[in-house]
């Protein structure tokens, strides 16, 4: 059987493109090397829904981020993806950074964002009293928001699946043959043939691109390490505290997380190994040093988790998006951390590029309604807090993960969902189970058992 | 009988014994809220002997001890609600509870916090490296093995060498997992000699002293840990498929803190006086929430002590006077109780509890209040990291007034 479209990569971009194209009469397959969607770069980032105020004006990234912000904000409301409009504050710690603020405001205007304001040091401390000494001033970005980086690709994938997209997980593309009418992807689990191929392979994007005869970019996995600090610190950071980018490089940010913690990071380090998501001694030392200066009382508190993500950076300053109509190939490459915000815009842009290249796009009239995702954001009512829900199903009153207050009902539902988790990490991304301060001291054995028996265990 | 409703948060040894004592002293309604599906606390899954000595006056296994405490509480008329969790406060004395029954708010006349302690997981110890499966705390290990009957790996590194660490070694051995190394950052293994010496002889576990874990290695499953000898700086990789992070206890302090109680930055638990009263009238605390961690029987006797103070308070006994803070100099990291009120009761078991980051075989202790030396003694038991150091109350008893009481190791 021949698909109309094969999408390589089940990250936030691949899933968004799959969902978008599945709105048309097309047979689509999404191919993911890992066992779950959103399981590489998409799962470990700073989880910010960007306004795009600091993008390079006129770049594709700038356009995609601005448009993506609008689209995803709406989509999040419709599907229950948690978003909090916390705003951001760029803080200047030296005269160079202070001098850079007006330029940043001008840049924001060029990017179509006009709500940035320069504030003095008093205002900076009024907004974020826990900041360490030495702040000279700041720039506000009222619409920067935080978003759940895990629910987003999962919502796209869930909707794509309900629209008929086939998912091939654990499916690794080894080579590609382009024929006159179709392209064959040779994978470790058999051949897949499609008319069009879309490369949304993230960290493997350049490898796939070379399989299709190109040599136009190289991915350098840029590691970012982060600390997630205990929920009791959340009142210290009610807004995203951003560094001012200067010639000397980027500093680290402090951000509230959608799960009610505070995050510190990321580091920035180019690696060679595209699978190395380990954290490092040097990275931790750097974060502790930066954290102690930025917010001394934060770093005294308990660290709940640490992780590292790899950004798909390239030698190009912009996203690398290109369509080859003859070969029926669309590249979505070099999508960095802004990819989360830009994802739906990249889906829309892909559809436009494909239409221009002659793809027959007939809109479907039989589309199912968008999915209702479990809202796992801390700012929204959780099942354990909802008397109505517990009354209708007492399993929502049985808290299994005490630290994150995840109920048996939520775990059961995640295990039975259209795109179920393949391991405990996947369950964590769907429910928050095991991501809390005890890291499984109390509940890991119980949750492990639910995972093994499929959530049907009732004592 | 005093008409009252008392809520106990946490159904481990401290909470169970507090509840039973309250009933014995005539409290009308005593309810324990326990979030696990069974009460009993950590001893439920500590399947080795050594429990019950000080409170029940006989030695038994952890699970038997837990069952005994539960039965004693139940037979005295305590209501134990399992699968119910206090998730927050809607007022200073109003506990929000979630269970399969739904959402409730209970506003009792008095509360005892007995939420216990947990081991710091790897992330809180800020140990970098890969994040493979096979890394866990003793609590998780013993839940897996004793309650869920699961196997772990075959070669384990146990981080820590205190009492709980040996408990982990025993559990590992039961499921066919050899402990290939134990690491301790101290010169002396921290645990009790009674446990450590036969333990070392029978279990033949190599102990790497003054050693810290640098990183965890392994993409899917643990493949090893890199360790460093702190004195020499020499590093090496120990191959293993399981890493158990033991000890390094931290109380489950979040409910106490979110209630607005005054907290002790040293232990991270709430500050209490010798009657185990917290900074909020009507809220008492007991067990390893206050002193992470002492043995289960000590936690249990704490519960009894808190219950008695609570009953006196309910009976209208006037609150004791203003308090002096108790502070402990380094190498002590915390002291409990943290307050002494002139004319108040002696602390539980007539002991003041401390935690140290250094070892002394025959510690000389000086207790001062201002310029005045209250007592000075060389004690015949050691100060040792990884276990509670118990100071006789008589050394603090002469204290009067509100000036800080300072405990020093000289």
CSV table of N, CA and C in Angstrom, one decimal, chain B residues 76-189:
chain,number,residue,atom,x,y,z
B,76,UNK,N,-8.4,0.1,70.3
B,76,UNK,CA,-8.7,1.2,71.3
B,76,UNK,C,-9.7,2.2,70.8
B,77,UNK,N,-10.2,1.9,69.6
B,77,UNK,CA,-11.3,2.8,69.1
B,77,UNK,C,-10.9,3.9,68.2
B,78,UNK,N,-9.7,3.9,67.7
B,78,UNK,CA,-9.2,4.9,66.8
B,78,UNK,C,-9.8,4.6,65.4
B,79,UNK,N,-10.3,5.6,64.7
B,79,UNK,CA,-10.7,5.4,63.3
B,79,UNK,C,-9.5,5.6,62.4
B,80,UNK,N,-9.2,4.6,61.6
B,80,UNK,CA,-8.1,4.8,60.7
B,80,UNK,C,-8.6,4.8,59.3
B,81,UNK,N,-8.5,5.9,58.6
B,81,UNK,CA,-8.9,6.1,57.2
B,81,UNK,C,-7.8,6.0,56.3
B,82,UNK,N,-7.7,4.9,55.6
B,82,UNK,CA,-6.6,4.7,54.6
B,82,UNK,C,-7.0,5.2,53.3
B,83,UNK,N,-6.1,5.3,52.3
B,83,UNK,CA,-6.4,5.8,51.0
B,83,UNK,C,-7.0,7.2,51.0
B,84,UNK,N,-6.7,8.0,52.1
B,84,UNK,CA,-7.2,9.3,52.2
B,84,UNK,C,-6.0,10.2,52.5
B,85,UNK,N,-6.0,11.3,51.8
B,85,UNK,CA,-4.8,12.2,51.9
B,85,UNK,C,-5.2,13.6,52.2
B,86,UNK,N,-4.5,14.2,53.1
B,86,UNK,CA,-4.6,15.7,53.4
B,86,UNK,C,-3.8,16.4,52.3
B,87,UNK,N,-4.5,17.1,51.4
B,87,UNK,CA,-3.8,17.7,50.3
B,87,UNK,C,-3.5,19.2,50.5
B,88,UNK,N,-4.1,19.8,51.6
B,88,UNK,CA,-3.8,21.2,51.8
B,88,UNK,C,-4.7,21.7,53.0
B,89,UNK,N,-4.7,23.0,53.1
B,89,UNK,CA,-5.4,23.6,54.3
B,89,UNK,C,-6.4,24.7,53.7
B,90,UNK,N,-7.6,24.6,54.1
B,90,UNK,CA,-8.5,25.7,53.8
B,90,UNK,C,-8.7,26.7,54.9
B,91,UNK,N,-8.0,26.5,56.0
B,91,UNK,CA,-7.9,27.4,57.1
B,91,UNK,C,-6.8,26.8,58.0
B,92,UNK,N,-6.4,27.6,59.0
B,92,UNK,CA,-5.3,27.1,59.9
B,92,UNK,C,-5.5,25.7,60.5
B,93,UNK,N,-6.8,25.5,60.9
B,93,UNK,CA,-7.1,24.2,61.5
B,93,UNK,C,-8.0,23.3,60.6
B,94,UNK,N,-8.1,23.7,59.3
B,94,UNK,CA,-9.1,23.0,58.4
B,94,UNK,C,-8.3,22.2,57.4
B,95,UNK,N,-8.4,20.9,57.5
B,95,UNK,CA,-7.6,20.1,56.6
B,95,UNK,C,-8.5,19.7,55.4
B,96,UNK,N,-7.9,19.8,54.2
B,96,UNK,CA,-8.6,19.4,53.0
B,96,UNK,C,-8.2,18.0,52.7
B,97,UNK,N,-9.2,17.1,52.5
B,97,UNK,CA,-8.9,15.7,52.3
B,97,UNK,C,-9.5,15.2,51.0
B,98,UNK,N,-8.7,14.4,50.3
B,98,UNK,CA,-9.2,13.7,49.1
B,98,UNK,C,-9.2,12.2,49.4
B,99,UNK,N,-10.3,11.5,49.1
B,99,UNK,CA,-10.3,10.1,49.1
B,99,UNK,C,-11.3,9.6,48.1
B,100,UNK,N,-11.5,8.3,48.0
B,100,UNK,CA,-12.5,7.8,47.1
B,100,UNK,C,-13.9,8.3,47.5
B,101,UNK,N,-14.1,8.7,48.7
B,101,UNK,CA,-15.4,9.3,49.2
B,101,UNK,C,-15.7,10.6,48.6
B,102,UNK,N,-14.6,11.3,48.2
B,102,UNK,CA,-14.7,12.7,47.6
B,102,UNK,C,-13.8,13.7,48.3
B,103,UNK,N,-14.2,14.9,48.3
B,103,UNK,CA,-13.5,16.0,49.0
B,103,UNK,C,-14.2,16.3,50.3
B,104,UNK,N,-13.4,16.5,51.3
B,104,UNK,CA,-13.9,16.9,52.6
B,104,UNK,C,-13.0,17.9,53.2
B,105,UNK,N,-13.6,18.7,54.0
B,105,UNK,CA,-12.8,19.6,54.9
B,105,UNK,C,-13.1,19.3,56.3
B,106,UNK,N,-12.1,18.9,57.1
B,106,UNK,CA,-12.3,18.6,58.5
B,106,UNK,C,-11.6,19.6,59.4
B,107,UNK,N,-12.4,20.2,60.3
B,107,UNK,CA,-11.8,21.2,61.2
B,107,UNK,C,-11.9,20.6,62.6
B,108,UNK,N,-10.9,19.9,63.0
B,108,UNK,CA,-10.9,19.3,64.4
B,108,UNK,C,-10.5,20.3,65.5
B,109,UNK,N,-10.6,19.8,66.7
B,109,UNK,CA,-10.2,20.6,67.8
B,109,UNK,C,-8.6,20.7,67.9
B,110,UNK,N,-8.0,19.6,67.5
B,110,UNK,CA,-6.6,19.5,67.6
B,110,UNK,C,-6.0,18.6,66.5
B,111,UNK,N,-4.8,18.8,66.1
B,111,UNK,CA,-4.2,18.0,65.0
B,111,UNK,C,-2.8,17.6,65.5
B,112,UNK,N,-2.5,16.3,65.2
B,112,UNK,CA,-1.1,15.9,65.3
B,112,UNK,C,-0.5,15.6,63.9
B,113,UNK,N,0.5,16.3,63.6
B,113,UNK,CA,1.2,16.0,62.3
B,113,UNK,C,2.2,14.9,62.5
B,114,UNK,N,2.1,13.8,61.8
B,114,UNK,CA,3.0,12.7,61.9
B,114,UNK,C,3.2,12.1,60.5
B,115,UNK,N,3.7,13.0,59.7
B,115,UNK,CA,3.8,12.6,58.3
B,115,UNK,C,5.2,11.9,57.9
B,116,UNK,N,6.1,11.8,58.9
B,116,UNK,CA,7.3,11.0,58.7
B,116,UNK,C,8.3,11.6,57.7
B,117,UNK,N,9.1,10.8,57.2
B,117,UNK,CA,10.2,11.3,56.4
B,117,UNK,C,10.5,10.4,55.2
B,118,UNK,N,11.2,10.9,54.3
B,118,UNK,CA,11.6,10.1,53.1
B,118,UNK,C,13.1,10.3,52.8
B,119,UNK,N,13.6,9.4,52.0
B,119,UNK,CA,15.0,9.5,51.6
B,119,UNK,C,15.1,10.5,50.5
B,120,UNK,N,16.2,11.3,50.5
B,120,UNK,CA,16.4,12.2,49.4
B,120,UNK,C,16.7,11.4,48.1
B,121,UNK,N,16.0,11.6,47.1
B,121,UNK,CA,16.2,10.8,45.9
B,121,UNK,C,17.5,11.4,45.2
B,122,UNK,N,17.9,10.7,44.2
B,122,UNK,CA,19.1,11.1,43.5
B,122,UNK,C,19.1,12.5,43.0
B,123,UNK,N,18.0,13.0,42.5
B,123,UNK,CA,17.9,14.3,41.9
B,123,UNK,C,18.2,15.4,43.0
B,124,UNK,N,17.6,15.2,44.2
B,124,UNK,CA,17.8,16.1,45.3
B,124,UNK,C,19.2,16.1,45.8
B,125,UNK,N,19.9,15.0,45.5
B,125,UNK,CA,21.4,15.0,45.9
B,125,UNK,C,22.2,15.6,44.8
B,126,UNK,N,21.6,16.0,43.7
B,126,UNK,CA,22.2,16.7,42.6
B,126,UNK,C,23.4,15.8,42.0
B,127,UNK,N,23.1,14.6,41.8
B,127,UNK,CA,24.1,13.7,41.2
B,127,UNK,C,23.8,13.6,39.7
B,128,UNK,N,24.7,14.0,38.8
B,128,UNK,CA,24.5,14.1,37.4
B,128,UNK,C,24.7,12.7,36.7
B,129,UNK,N,24.6,12.7,35.4
B,129,UNK,CA,24.8,11.5,34.6
B,129,UNK,C,23.6,11.2,33.8
B,130,UNK,N,23.5,9.9,33.4
B,130,UNK,CA,22.4,9.4,32.6
B,130,UNK,C,21.2,9.2,33.6
B,131,UNK,N,20.0,9.0,33.0
B,131,UNK,CA,18.8,8.7,33.8
B,131,UNK,C,18.2,7.4,33.5
B,132,UNK,N,18.9,6.3,33.7
B,132,UNK,CA,18.4,5.0,33.3
B,132,UNK,C,17.5,4.4,34.4
B,133,UNK,N,16.9,3.3,34.1
B,133,UNK,CA,16.1,2.6,35.1
B,133,UNK,C,17.1,1.8,36.0
B,134,UNK,N,16.6,1.5,37.2
B,134,UNK,CA,17.5,0.8,38.1
B,134,UNK,C,18.1,1.7,39.2
B,135,UNK,N,17.7,3.0,39.2
B,135,UNK,CA,18.1,3.9,40.2
B,135,UNK,C,16.9,4.2,41.2
B,136,UNK,N,17.1,3.9,42.5
B,136,UNK,CA,16.0,4.1,43.4
B,136,UNK,C,16.4,4.3,44.8
B,137,UNK,N,15.5,4.7,45.6
B,137,UNK,CA,15.7,4.8,47.1
B,137,UNK,C,15.4,3.5,47.8
B,138,UNK,N,15.8,3.4,49.0
B,138,UNK,CA,15.5,2.1,49.8
B,138,UNK,C,14.0,2.0,49.8
B,139,UNK,N,13.3,3.1,50.0
B,139,UNK,CA,11.8,3.0,50.2
B,139,UNK,C,11.2,2.4,48.9
B,140,UNK,N,11.6,2.8,47.8
B,140,UNK,CA,11.1,2.3,46.5
B,140,UNK,C,11.5,0.8,46.4
B,141,UNK,N,12.8,0.5,46.7
B,141,UNK,CA,13.2,-0.9,46.6
B,141,UNK,C,12.4,-1.8,47.5
B,142,UNK,N,12.1,-1.4,48.7
B,142,UNK,CA,11.4,-2.3,49.6
B,142,UNK,C,10.0,-2.3,49.3
B,143,UNK,N,9.4,-1.3,48.8
B,143,UNK,CA,8.0,-1.4,48.3
B,143,UNK,C,7.9,-2.4,47.1
B,144,UNK,N,8.9,-2.3,46.2
B,144,UNK,CA,8.9,-3.2,45.1
B,144,UNK,C,9.1,-4.7,45.5
B,145,UNK,N,10.0,-4.9,46.4
B,145,UNK,CA,10.3,-6.3,46.8
B,145,UNK,C,9.3,-6.8,47.8
B,146,UNK,N,9.0,-6.1,48.8
B,146,UNK,CA,8.2,-6.7,49.9
B,146,UNK,C,6.7,-6.6,49.7
B,147,UNK,N,6.3,-5.5,49.0
B,147,UNK,CA,4.9,-5.3,48.8
B,147,UNK,C,4.4,-5.8,47.5
B,148,UNK,N,5.3,-5.7,46.5
B,148,UNK,CA,4.9,-6.0,45.1
B,148,UNK,C,5.6,-7.3,44.6
B,149,UNK,N,6.5,-7.8,45.3
B,149,UNK,CA,7.2,-9.1,45.0
B,149,UNK,C,7.9,-9.0,43.6
B,150,UNK,N,8.6,-7.9,43.4
B,150,UNK,CA,9.3,-7.7,42.1
B,150,UNK,C,10.8,-8.0,42.4
B,151,UNK,N,11.5,-8.4,41.3
B,151,UNK,CA,12.9,-8.5,41.4
B,151,UNK,C,13.5,-7.2,41.0
B,152,UNK,N,14.8,-7.0,41.4
B,152,UNK,CA,15.5,-5.9,40.9
B,152,UNK,C,16.7,-6.4,40.0
B,153,UNK,N,17.9,-5.9,40.0
B,153,UNK,CA,18.9,-6.4,39.2
B,153,UNK,C,19.8,-7.5,39.9
B,154,UNK,N,21.0,-7.6,39.4
B,154,UNK,CA,21.9,-8.6,40.0
B,154,UNK,C,23.1,-8.0,40.8
B,155,UNK,N,23.5,-6.8,40.4
B,155,UNK,CA,24.6,-6.2,41.0
B,155,UNK,C,24.3,-4.7,41.4
B,156,UNK,N,24.3,-4.5,42.7
B,156,UNK,CA,23.9,-3.2,43.2
B,156,UNK,C,25.0,-2.4,43.9
B,157,UNK,N,25.0,-1.1,43.7
B,157,UNK,CA,25.8,-0.2,44.5
B,157,UNK,C,24.8,0.5,45.5
B,158,UNK,N,25.2,0.4,46.8
B,158,UNK,CA,24.3,1.1,47.8
B,158,UNK,C,25.0,2.3,48.2
B,159,UNK,N,24.4,3.5,48.0
B,159,UNK,CA,25.0,4.8,48.4
B,159,UNK,C,24.5,5.1,49.8
B,160,UNK,N,25.5,5.1,50.7
B,160,UNK,CA,25.2,5.3,52.1
B,160,UNK,C,25.6,4.0,52.9
B,161,UNK,N,25.9,4.2,54.2
B,161,UNK,CA,26.3,3.0,55.0
B,161,UNK,C,25.7,3.2,56.4
B,162,UNK,N,24.5,3.7,56.4
B,162,UNK,CA,23.8,3.8,57.7
B,162,UNK,C,22.8,2.7,57.9
B,163,UNK,N,22.1,2.7,59.0
B,163,UNK,CA,21.2,1.6,59.3
B,163,UNK,C,20.3,1.2,58.1
B,164,UNK,N,19.7,2.2,57.5
B,164,UNK,CA,18.8,1.9,56.4
B,164,UNK,C,19.5,1.3,55.2
B,165,UNK,N,20.8,1.6,55.1
B,165,UNK,CA,21.6,1.1,53.9
B,165,UNK,C,21.7,-0.4,54.1
B,166,UNK,N,22.0,-0.9,55.3
B,166,UNK,CA,22.1,-2.3,55.6
B,166,UNK,C,20.8,-3.0,55.4
B,167,UNK,N,19.7,-2.3,55.7
B,167,UNK,CA,18.4,-2.8,55.4
B,167,UNK,C,18.2,-3.0,53.9
B,168,UNK,N,18.7,-2.1,53.1
B,168,UNK,CA,18.6,-2.2,51.7
B,168,UNK,C,19.4,-3.4,51.2
B,169,UNK,N,20.6,-3.6,51.8
B,169,UNK,CA,21.5,-4.7,51.4
B,169,UNK,C,20.8,-6.1,51.7
B,170,UNK,N,20.1,-6.1,52.8
B,170,UNK,CA,19.4,-7.4,53.2
B,170,UNK,C,18.2,-7.6,52.2
B,171,UNK,N,17.5,-6.6,51.8
B,171,UNK,CA,16.4,-6.7,50.9
B,171,UNK,C,17.0,-7.1,49.5
B,172,UNK,N,18.1,-6.5,49.1
B,172,UNK,CA,18.7,-6.9,47.8
B,172,UNK,C,19.1,-8.4,47.8
B,173,UNK,N,19.7,-8.8,48.9
B,173,UNK,CA,20.1,-10.2,48.9
B,173,UNK,C,18.9,-11.1,48.8
B,174,UNK,N,17.8,-10.8,49.4
B,174,UNK,CA,16.6,-11.6,49.4
B,174,UNK,C,16.2,-11.9,47.9
B,175,UNK,N,16.4,-10.9,47.0
B,175,UNK,CA,15.9,-11.1,45.7
B,175,UNK,C,17.1,-11.4,44.7
B,176,UNK,N,18.2,-11.9,45.3
B,176,UNK,CA,19.3,-12.4,44.5
B,176,UNK,C,20.1,-11.3,43.9
B,177,UNK,N,20.1,-10.1,44.5
B,177,UNK,CA,21.0,-9.0,43.9
B,177,UNK,C,22.1,-8.8,44.9
B,178,UNK,N,23.3,-8.9,44.4
B,178,UNK,CA,24.5,-8.8,45.3
B,178,UNK,C,24.8,-7.3,45.4
B,179,UNK,N,25.2,-6.9,46.6
B,179,UNK,CA,25.7,-5.5,46.8
B,179,UNK,C,27.2,-5.5,46.5
B,180,UNK,N,27.6,-4.9,45.4
B,180,UNK,CA,29.0,-5.0,45.0
B,180,UNK,C,29.8,-3.9,45.7
B,181,UNK,N,29.2,-2.8,46.2
B,181,UNK,CA,29.9,-1.8,46.9
B,181,UNK,C,28.9,-1.0,47.7
B,182,UNK,N,29.3,-0.5,48.9
B,182,UNK,CA,28.6,0.5,49.6
B,182,UNK,C,29.5,1.7,49.6
B,183,UNK,N,28.9,2.9,49.5
B,183,UNK,CA,29.8,4.1,49.5
B,183,UNK,C,29.3,5.0,50.7
B,184,UNK,N,30.3,5.5,51.4
B,184,UNK,CA,29.9,6.5,52.4
B,184,UNK,C,30.9,7.7,52.3
B,185,UNK,N,30.4,8.9,52.5
B,185,UNK,CA,31.3,10.0,52.4
B,185,UNK,C,32.1,10.2,53.7
B,186,UNK,N,31.7,9.4,54.7
B,186,UNK,CA,32.4,9.5,56.0
B,186,UNK,C,33.5,8.5,56.2
B,187,UNK,N,34.4,8.7,57.2
B,187,UNK,CA,35.4,7.8,57.5
B,187,UNK,C,34.9,6.5,58.1
B,188,UNK,N,33.8,6.7,59.0
B,188,UNK,CA,33.3,5.6,59.7
B,188,UNK,C,31.9,5.3,59.1
B,189,UNK,N,31.7,4.0,59.0
B,189,UNK,CA,30.3,3.6,58.5
B,189,UNK,C,29.3,4.1,59.6
